[in-house]
Amino acid sequence: MAAALALAALRVTRRVTGAAARLQVRRGCEVREASGVSGGEEVLKAQQAAPGGAAPTIFSRIIDKSIPADILYEDQQCLVFRDVAPQAPVHLLVIPKKPIPRISQAEEQDKQLLGHLLLVAAQTAKAEGLGDGYRLVINDGKLGAQTVYHLHLHILGGRQLQWPPG
């Protein structure tokens, strides 16, 4: 009898836990929908993005100023600008002027540049009032949802970010 009661209690616990997990997932979707975050659209863009080629990327066109951007910082190695499709109240992009297609294709000689990008990201985040925290994201390749094949760091902040991210 005790074993039957324990088994029944376990089943109820599993149902309640499963329902709570489903509710949490549903609430997460509602939060993302309410914040305007649409992961599906970005994933589709990543699936269709060309991983290489002779055509200039949108970022190389921002670097050469043939496409306007809200640039917050620029030096000899990189620039920082506001994302035109923000996924958080603060969404900035840090891009190197050197065209590295993917972080996985960075080479030994890029070490100093990569460190510089991180330091610029931290300084820019501070300047944008993200002292309570922010997230840095680098997408790599199709499965990493990379949509532009020019290395870039996303700075996301201005609200409580959720975990896991994706």
CSV table of C-alpha atoms in Angstrom, one decimal:
chain,number,residue,atom,x,y,z
A,1,MET,CA,0.0,0.0,0.0
A,2,ALA,CA,2.8,2.4,0.9
A,3,ALA,CA,4.5,1.6,-2.4
A,4,ALA,CA,1.3,2.4,-4.3
A,5,LEU,CA,0.9,5.7,-2.5
A,6,ALA,CA,4.6,6.6,-3.2
A,7,LEU,CA,4.1,5.7,-6.9
A,8,ALA,CA,0.9,7.8,-7.1
A,9,ALA,CA,2.7,10.7,-5.5
A,10,LEU,CA,5.6,10.4,-7.9
A,11,ARG,CA,3.2,10.5,-10.9
A,12,VAL,CA,1.5,13.7,-9.5
A,13,THR,CA,4.9,15.3,-8.9
A,14,ARG,CA,5.9,14.5,-12.5
A,15,ARG,CA,2.7,15.9,-13.9
A,16,VAL,CA,3.0,19.1,-11.8
A,17,THR,CA,6.7,19.5,-12.7
A,18,GLY,CA,6.0,18.9,-16.4
A,19,ALA,CA,3.1,21.4,-16.3
A,20,ALA,CA,5.3,24.0,-14.5
A,21,ALA,CA,8.1,23.5,-17.1
A,22,ARG,CA,5.6,23.9,-20.0
A,23,LEU,CA,4.2,27.0,-18.3
A,24,GLN,CA,7.7,28.4,-17.9
A,25,VAL,CA,8.5,27.7,-21.6
A,26,ARG,CA,5.2,29.3,-22.6
A,27,ARG,CA,6.0,32.3,-20.3
A,28,GLY,CA,9.4,32.6,-21.9
A,29,CYS,CA,7.8,32.7,-25.4
A,30,GLU,CA,5.4,35.3,-24.2
A,31,VAL,CA,8.3,37.4,-22.8
A,32,ARG,CA,10.2,37.1,-26.0
A,33,GLU,CA,7.1,37.9,-28.1
A,34,ALA,CA,6.3,40.9,-25.9
A,35,SER,CA,9.8,42.2,-26.2
A,36,GLY,CA,9.6,41.9,-30.0
A,37,VAL,CA,12.2,39.1,-30.1
A,38,SER,CA,11.7,36.8,-33.0
A,39,GLY,CA,14.2,34.0,-33.0
A,40,GLY,CA,12.6,32.2,-35.9
A,41,GLU,CA,13.2,35.1,-38.3
A,42,GLU,CA,16.9,35.4,-37.4
A,43,VAL,CA,17.3,31.7,-37.7
A,44,LEU,CA,15.8,31.8,-41.2
A,45,LYS,CA,18.1,34.6,-42.2
A,46,ALA,CA,21.1,32.6,-40.9
A,47,GLN,CA,20.0,29.5,-42.9
A,48,GLN,CA,19.9,31.7,-46.0
A,49,ALA,CA,23.0,33.7,-45.4
A,50,ALA,CA,25.9,33.3,-47.8
A,51,PRO,CA,29.0,32.2,-45.8
A,52,GLY,CA,31.4,33.8,-48.2
A,53,GLY,CA,31.9,35.5,-51.5
A,54,ALA,CA,33.1,38.4,-53.4
A,55,ALA,CA,30.2,40.7,-52.6
A,56,PRO,CA,30.7,43.2,-49.8
A,57,THR,CA,28.8,42.6,-46.6
A,58,ILE,CA,26.5,45.2,-45.1
A,59,PHE,CA,29.2,45.8,-42.4
A,60,SER,CA,31.9,46.4,-45.0
A,61,ARG,CA,29.6,49.0,-46.5
A,62,ILE,CA,29.1,50.6,-43.1
A,63,ILE,CA,32.8,50.7,-42.6
A,64,ASP,CA,33.4,52.5,-46.0
A,65,LYS,CA,30.4,54.8,-45.2
A,66,SER,CA,28.4,53.8,-48.3
A,67,ILE,CA,25.6,52.8,-45.9
A,68,PRO,CA,24.7,55.1,-43.0
A,69,ALA,CA,24.8,53.9,-39.4
A,70,ASP,CA,24.4,55.4,-35.9
A,71,ILE,CA,28.1,55.1,-35.1
A,72,LEU,CA,29.0,55.5,-31.5
A,73,TYR,CA,32.7,54.8,-31.6
A,74,GLU,CA,35.4,54.4,-34.3
A,75,ASP,CA,39.1,53.9,-34.3
A,76,GLN,CA,41.7,52.4,-36.7
A,77,GLN,CA,40.7,48.8,-35.9
A,78,CYS,CA,36.9,48.8,-35.3
A,79,LEU,CA,33.7,50.6,-35.0
A,80,VAL,CA,30.6,50.4,-32.9
A,81,PHE,CA,27.0,51.2,-34.0
A,82,ARG,CA,23.4,50.7,-33.0
A,83,ASP,CA,21.7,47.6,-34.4
A,84,VAL,CA,18.8,48.6,-36.8
A,85,ALA,CA,16.8,45.6,-35.5
A,86,PRO,CA,17.4,45.7,-31.8
A,87,GLN,CA,16.7,42.6,-29.7
A,88,ALA,CA,17.0,44.5,-26.4
A,89,PRO,CA,16.6,48.1,-25.3
A,90,VAL,CA,20.4,48.5,-25.9
A,91,HIS,CA,21.7,46.5,-28.9
A,92,LEU,CA,25.0,47.6,-30.3
A,93,LEU,CA,27.4,45.9,-32.8
A,94,VAL,CA,31.2,46.0,-32.5
A,95,ILE,CA,32.8,45.1,-35.8
A,96,PRO,CA,36.5,44.9,-36.8
A,97,LYS,CA,37.6,46.8,-39.9
A,98,LYS,CA,39.5,43.8,-40.9
A,99,PRO,CA,37.0,41.5,-42.7
A,100,ILE,CA,37.2,38.2,-40.7
A,101,PRO,CA,34.1,36.2,-41.8
A,102,ARG,CA,33.6,34.1,-38.6
A,103,ILE,CA,35.2,33.9,-35.2
A,104,SER,CA,36.1,30.3,-36.0
A,105,GLN,CA,38.2,31.7,-38.9
A,106,ALA,CA,40.2,34.1,-36.7
A,107,GLU,CA,43.9,33.4,-36.8
A,108,GLU,CA,46.9,33.7,-34.4
A,109,GLN,CA,47.7,37.2,-35.8
A,110,ASP,CA,44.1,38.4,-34.8
A,111,LYS,CA,44.7,37.9,-31.1
A,112,GLN,CA,45.4,41.6,-30.4
A,113,LEU,CA,42.4,42.7,-32.5
A,114,LEU,CA,40.1,40.3,-30.8
A,115,GLY,CA,41.2,41.6,-27.4
A,116,HIS,CA,40.7,45.1,-28.6
A,117,LEU,CA,37.1,44.3,-29.7
A,118,LEU,CA,36.3,43.0,-26.2
A,119,LEU,CA,37.8,46.1,-24.5
A,120,VAL,CA,35.9,48.5,-26.8
A,121,ALA,CA,32.7,46.5,-26.1
A,122,ALA,CA,33.2,46.9,-22.4
A,123,GLN,CA,34.0,50.6,-22.6
A,124,THR,CA,31.0,51.2,-24.9
A,125,ALA,CA,28.7,49.2,-22.7
A,126,LYS,CA,29.8,51.4,-19.7
A,127,ALA,CA,29.3,54.6,-21.7
A,128,GLU,CA,25.8,53.4,-22.7
A,129,GLY,CA,24.8,53.0,-19.0
A,130,LEU,CA,25.0,49.2,-18.8
A,131,GLY,CA,26.8,49.2,-15.5
A,132,ASP,CA,24.4,46.6,-14.0
A,133,GLY,CA,25.3,44.1,-16.7
A,134,TYR,CA,25.0,43.2,-20.4
A,135,ARG,CA,25.6,40.2,-22.7
A,136,LEU,CA,28.2,39.9,-25.4
A,137,VAL,CA,27.3,37.5,-28.2
A,138,ILE,CA,29.3,36.2,-31.2
A,139,ASN,CA,27.3,34.0,-33.6
A,140,ASP,CA,29.4,31.6,-35.7
A,141,GLY,CA,28.1,29.9,-38.8
A,142,LYS,CA,24.7,28.7,-39.8
A,143,LEU,CA,23.9,26.7,-36.7
A,144,GLY,CA,25.1,29.6,-34.6
A,145,ALA,CA,22.6,31.9,-36.4
A,146,GLN,CA,25.2,34.1,-38.0
A,147,THR,CA,23.4,36.2,-40.6
A,148,VAL,CA,26.3,38.5,-41.8
A,149,TYR,CA,29.7,36.8,-42.5
A,150,HIS,CA,31.8,39.6,-41.1
A,151,LEU,CA,32.8,39.0,-37.5
A,152,HIS,CA,30.7,41.1,-35.1
A,153,LEU,CA,30.0,41.3,-31.4
A,154,HIS,CA,26.5,42.0,-30.1
A,155,ILE,CA,26.2,44.1,-26.9
A,156,LEU,CA,22.8,43.4,-25.5
A,157,GLY,CA,21.4,45.1,-22.4
A,158,GLY,CA,19.0,47.5,-20.8
A,159,ARG,CA,16.8,44.8,-19.3
A,160,GLN,CA,17.0,41.6,-17.4
A,161,LEU,CA,18.3,39.0,-20.0
A,162,GLN,CA,17.1,35.4,-19.7
A,163,TRP,CA,19.1,32.2,-19.5
A,164,PRO,CA,19.6,30.0,-21.4
A,165,PRO,CA,19.7,32.3,-24.4
A,166,GLY,CA,18.7,30.1,-27.2
